[in-house]
PDB file of C-alpha atoms in Angstrom:
ATOM      1  CA  MET A 321     158.631 134.816  13.624  1.00  0.00           C
ATOM      2  CA  PRO A 322     160.034 131.431  12.619  1.00  0.00           C
ATOM      3  CA  GLY A 323     163.724 131.116  11.853  1.00  0.00           C
ATOM      4  CA  PRO A 324     165.059 130.148   8.435  1.00  0.00           C
ATOM      5  CA  SER A 325     165.883 126.576   9.478  1.00  0.00           C
ATOM      6  CA  LEU A 326     162.189 125.866   9.994  1.00  0.00           C
ATOM      7  CA  ARG A 327     161.460 126.806   6.382  1.00  0.00           C
ATOM      8  CA  GLN A 328     164.044 124.550   4.741  1.00  0.00           C
ATOM      9  CA  LEU A 329     163.298 120.846   4.526  1.00  0.00           C
ATOM     10  CA  HIS A 330     166.880 119.623   4.944  1.00  0.00           C
ATOM     11  CA  ALA A 331     167.493 121.838   7.989  1.00  0.00           C
ATOM     12  CA  HIS A 332     164.098 121.067   9.486  1.00  0.00           C
ATOM     13  CA  HIS A 333     164.683 117.345   8.980  1.00  0.00           C
ATOM     14  CA  ALA A 334     168.074 117.660  10.695  1.00  0.00           C
ATOM     15  CA  ILE A 335     166.413 119.300  13.703  1.00  0.00           C
ATOM     16  CA  HIS A 336     163.855 116.490  13.886  1.00  0.00           C
ATOM     17  CA  GLN A 337     166.439 113.750  13.433  1.00  0.00           C
ATOM     18  CA  GLY A 338     168.821 115.243  15.982  1.00  0.00           C
ATOM     19  CA  GLY A 339     166.067 115.574  18.563  1.00  0.00           C
ATOM     20  CA  LEU A 340     164.806 112.043  18.030  1.00  0.00           C
ATOM     21  CA  THR A 341     168.283 110.527  18.039  1.00  0.00           C
ATOM     22  CA  GLY A 342     169.046 112.228  21.341  1.00  0.00           C
ATOM     23  CA  ALA A 343     165.770 111.101  22.885  1.00  0.00           C
ATOM     24  CA  ILE A 344     166.399 107.504  21.795  1.00  0.00           C
ATOM     25  CA  ALA A 345     169.937 107.540  23.216  1.00  0.00           C
ATOM     26  CA  LYS A 346     168.768 108.999  26.537  1.00  0.00           C
ATOM     27  CA  THR A 347     165.913 106.490  26.749  1.00  0.00           C
ATOM     28  CA  GLU A 348     168.309 103.602  26.112  1.00  0.00           C
ATOM     29  CA  GLU A 349     170.709 104.954  28.743  1.00  0.00           C
ATOM     30  CA  MET A 350     167.895 105.071  31.309  1.00  0.00           C
ATOM     31  CA  GLU A 351     166.888 101.500  30.445  1.00  0.00           C
ATOM     32  CA  GLU A 352     170.483 100.268  30.734  1.00  0.00           C
ATOM     33  CA  LEU A 353     170.695 101.822  34.194  1.00  0.00           C
ATOM     34  CA  LEU A 354     167.488 100.032  35.167  1.00  0.00           C
ATOM     35  CA  GLU A 355     168.858  96.722  33.895  1.00  0.00           C
ATOM     36  CA  ALA A 356     172.011  97.311  35.946  1.00  0.00           C
ATOM     37  CA  LYS A 357     169.767  97.910  38.980  1.00  0.00           C
ATOM     38  CA  GLU A 358     171.122 101.445  39.352  1.00  0.00           C
ATOM     39  CA  PHE A 359     167.663 102.646  40.347  1.00  0.00           C
ATOM     40  CA  GLU A 360     168.557 106.050  41.773  1.00  0.00           C
ATOM     41  CA  VAL A 361     170.760 106.944  38.818  1.00  0.00           C
ATOM     42  CA  ALA A 362     168.080 105.623  36.436  1.00  0.00           C
ATOM     43  CA  HIS A 363     165.539 107.868  38.158  1.00  0.00           C
ATOM     44  CA  GLN A 364     167.855 110.849  37.648  1.00  0.00           C
ATOM     45  CA  ALA A 365     168.295 109.836  34.005  1.00  0.00           C
ATOM     46  CA  ALA A 366     164.499 109.775  33.636  1.00  0.00           C
ATOM     47  CA  GLU A 367     164.283 113.287  35.049  1.00  0.00           C
ATOM     48  CA  HIS A 368     166.967 114.440  32.605  1.00  0.00           C
ATOM     49  CA  LEU A 369     165.059 112.737  29.803  1.00  0.00           C
ATOM     50  CA  ILE A 370     161.926 114.691  30.694  1.00  0.00           C
ATOM     51  CA  GLU A 371     163.973 117.878  30.682  1.00  0.00           C
ATOM     52  CA  TYR A 372     165.345 116.927  27.259  1.00  0.00           C
ATOM     53  CA  TRP A 373     161.827 116.413  25.904  1.00  0.00           C
ATOM     54  CA  GLU A 374     160.780 119.798  27.247  1.00  0.00           C
ATOM     55  CA  THR A 375     163.806 121.805  26.149  1.00  0.00           C
ATOM     56  CA  ARG A 376     164.614 120.124  22.855  1.00  0.00           C
ATOM     57  CA  ILE A 377     161.486 118.570  21.374  1.00  0.00           C
ATOM     58  CA  ILE A 378     158.625 120.585  22.863  1.00  0.00           C
ATOM     59  CA  SER A 379     160.484 123.877  22.514  1.00  0.00           C
ATOM     60  CA  HIS A 380     160.849 123.064  18.804  1.00  0.00           C
ATOM     61  CA  ALA A 381     157.112 122.341  18.661  1.00  0.00           C
ATOM     62  CA  ASP A 382     156.439 125.699  20.316  1.00  0.00           C
ATOM     63  CA  ALA A 383     158.601 127.419  17.695  1.00  0.00           C
ATOM     64  CA  GLU A 384     156.697 125.700  14.900  1.00  0.00           C
ATOM     65  CA  GLU A 385     153.372 126.806  16.328  1.00  0.00           C
ATOM     66  CA  ASP A 386     154.651 130.343  16.893  1.00  0.00           C
ATOM     67  CA  GLY A 387     154.261 131.456  13.301  1.00  0.00           C
ATOM     68  CA  PHE A 388     155.684 128.693  11.091  1.00  0.00           C
ATOM     69  CA  TYR A 389     152.481 126.679  10.832  1.00  0.00           C
ATOM     70  CA  GLN A 390     150.426 129.811  10.174  1.00  0.00           C
ATOM     71  CA  GLU A 391     152.933 130.918   7.559  1.00  0.00           C
ATOM     72  CA  MET A 392     152.721 127.575   5.750  1.00  0.00           C
ATOM     73  CA  ALA A 393     148.902 127.553   5.892  1.00  0.00           C
ATOM     74  CA  GLY A 394     148.885 131.158   4.673  1.00  0.00           C
ATOM     75  CA  LYS A 395     150.898 130.163   1.610  1.00  0.00           C
ATOM     76  CA  ASN A 396     148.654 127.162   1.007  1.00  0.00           C
ATOM     77  CA  PRO A 397     145.175 127.313   2.622  1.00  0.00           C
ATOM     78  CA  GLY A 398     144.758 123.617   1.830  1.00  0.00           C
ATOM     79  CA  LEU A 399     147.222 122.903   4.641  1.00  0.00           C
ATOM     80  CA  GLN A 400     144.935 124.242   7.376  1.00  0.00           C
ATOM     81  CA  ASP A 401     143.639 120.781   8.376  1.00  0.00           C
ATOM     82  CA  ALA A 402     147.159 119.339   8.313  1.00  0.00           C
ATOM     83  CA  VAL A 403     148.386 122.158  10.543  1.00  0.00           C
ATOM     84  CA  LEU A 404     145.595 121.428  13.029  1.00  0.00           C
ATOM     85  CA  ARG A 405     146.508 117.732  13.095  1.00  0.00           C
ATOM     86  CA  LEU A 406     150.200 118.511  13.522  1.00  0.00           C
ATOM     87  CA  ALA A 407     149.434 120.893  16.392  1.00  0.00           C
ATOM     88  CA  ARG A 408     147.399 118.108  18.012  1.00  0.00           C
ATOM     89  CA  ASP A 409     150.469 115.864  17.814  1.00  0.00           C
ATOM     90  CA  HIS A 410     152.350 118.538  19.750  1.00  0.00           C
ATOM     91  CA  ASP A 411     149.554 118.563  22.333  1.00  0.00           C
ATOM     92  CA  LEU A 412     149.873 114.794  22.682  1.00  0.00           C
ATOM     93  CA  LEU A 413     153.615 115.131  23.305  1.00  0.00           C
ATOM     94  CA  ARG A 414     152.962 117.788  25.960  1.00  0.00           C
ATOM     95  CA  ILE A 415     150.262 115.663  27.630  1.00  0.00           C
ATOM     96  CA  ILE A 416     152.448 112.559  27.728  1.00  0.00           C
ATOM     97  CA  VAL A 417     155.397 114.509  29.150  1.00  0.00           C
ATOM     98  CA  GLN A 418     153.175 115.960  31.884  1.00  0.00           C
ATOM     99  CA  ASP A 419     151.791 112.491  32.640  1.00  0.00           C
ATOM    100  CA  VAL A 420     155.322 111.065  32.846  1.00  0.00           C
ATOM    101  CA  LYS A 421     156.400 113.841  35.202  1.00  0.00           C
ATOM    102  CA  ALA A 422     153.445 113.149  37.475  1.00  0.00           C
ATOM    103  CA  MET A 423     153.928 109.361  37.419  1.00  0.00           C
ATOM    104  CA  LEU A 424     157.647 109.688  38.083  1.00  0.00           C
ATOM    105  CA  ALA A 425     157.013 111.993  41.048  1.00  0.00           C
ATOM    106  CA  GLU A 426     154.212 109.866  42.510  1.00  0.00           C
ATOM    107  CA  GLU A 427     155.247 106.296  41.721  1.00  0.00           C
ATOM    108  CA  GLY A 428     158.893 106.445  40.721  1.00  0.00           C
ATOM    109  CA  LEU A 429     160.427 104.920  37.633  1.00  0.00           C
ATOM    110  CA  THR A 430     157.887 102.190  36.902  1.00  0.00           C
ATOM    111  CA  PRO A 431     157.478 100.070  33.768  1.00  0.00           C
ATOM    112  CA  GLU A 432     154.529 102.321  32.837  1.00  0.00           C
ATOM    113  CA  VAL A 433     156.821 105.375  32.867  1.00  0.00           C
ATOM    114  CA  VAL A 434     159.222 103.557  30.547  1.00  0.00           C
ATOM    115  CA  HIS A 435     156.295 102.675  28.243  1.00  0.00           C
ATOM    116  CA  GLN A 436     155.282 106.320  28.131  1.00  0.00           C
ATOM    117  CA  PHE A 437     158.818 107.344  27.146  1.00  0.00           C
ATOM    118  CA  HIS A 438     158.533 104.871  24.261  1.00  0.00           C
ATOM    119  CA  ALA A 439     155.141 106.361  23.341  1.00  0.00           C
ATOM    120  CA  LEU A 440     156.808 109.768  23.103  1.00  0.00           C
ATOM    121  CA  LEU A 441     159.371 108.358  20.671  1.00  0.00           C
ATOM    122  CA  VAL A 442     156.673 106.841  18.455  1.00  0.00           C
ATOM    123  CA  VAL A 443     154.437 109.930  18.414  1.00  0.00           C
ATOM    124  CA  ASN A 444     157.421 112.163  17.695  1.00  0.00           C
ATOM    125  CA  ALA A 445     158.737 109.993  14.859  1.00  0.00           C
ATOM    126  CA  VAL A 446     155.333 109.748  13.162  1.00  0.00           C
ATOM    127  CA  HIS A 447     154.711 113.468  13.656  1.00  0.00           C
ATOM    128  CA  SER A 448     158.053 114.495  12.153  1.00  0.00           C
ATOM    129  CA  ARG A 449     157.592 112.226   9.149  1.00  0.00           C
ATOM    130  CA  ASP A 450     154.084 113.543   8.521  1.00  0.00           C
ATOM    131  CA  GLU A 451     155.085 117.158   9.032  1.00  0.00           C
ATOM    132  CA  GLU A 452     157.936 116.916   6.539  1.00  0.00           C
ATOM    133  CA  ARG A 453     155.708 115.114   4.022  1.00  0.00           C
ATOM    134  CA  LEU A 454     152.733 117.466   4.375  1.00  0.00           C
ATOM    135  CA  LEU A 455     154.358 120.875   4.766  1.00  0.00           C
ATOM    136  CA  PHE A 456     157.283 120.453   2.410  1.00  0.00           C
ATOM    137  CA  ALA A 457     155.544 118.587  -0.415  1.00  0.00           C
ATOM    138  CA  GLU A 458     156.544 119.986  -3.738  1.00  0.00           C
TER     139      GLU A 458
END
């Protein structure tokens, strides 16, 4: 059962914005460590960034899929396609995070890993904007 903050646009937006802001800050911190040639610390920062994506962003996605999306589509059957597309966005975030974890473990903190972290930011920002527009349209 979704919590009340998922049902209110201003609260839901705050959750999205807080998650994205944190992910951006942690990504920038990792990149600054790379620039400073602090490779081991940058690698640790990348691992913490993955953990952040899993515990903050993807856990929110899980909560949305655990009733909220169905509730919104139940109120408005015309949202069913939108809900499917939004759930696919969540799948993309999960896939990219798993890919990043594998690349980081196998190859270390490469430029490709950094690119994938940026891809996560873009997918998440577009997803949040679309979700707020589609599910909370008046």
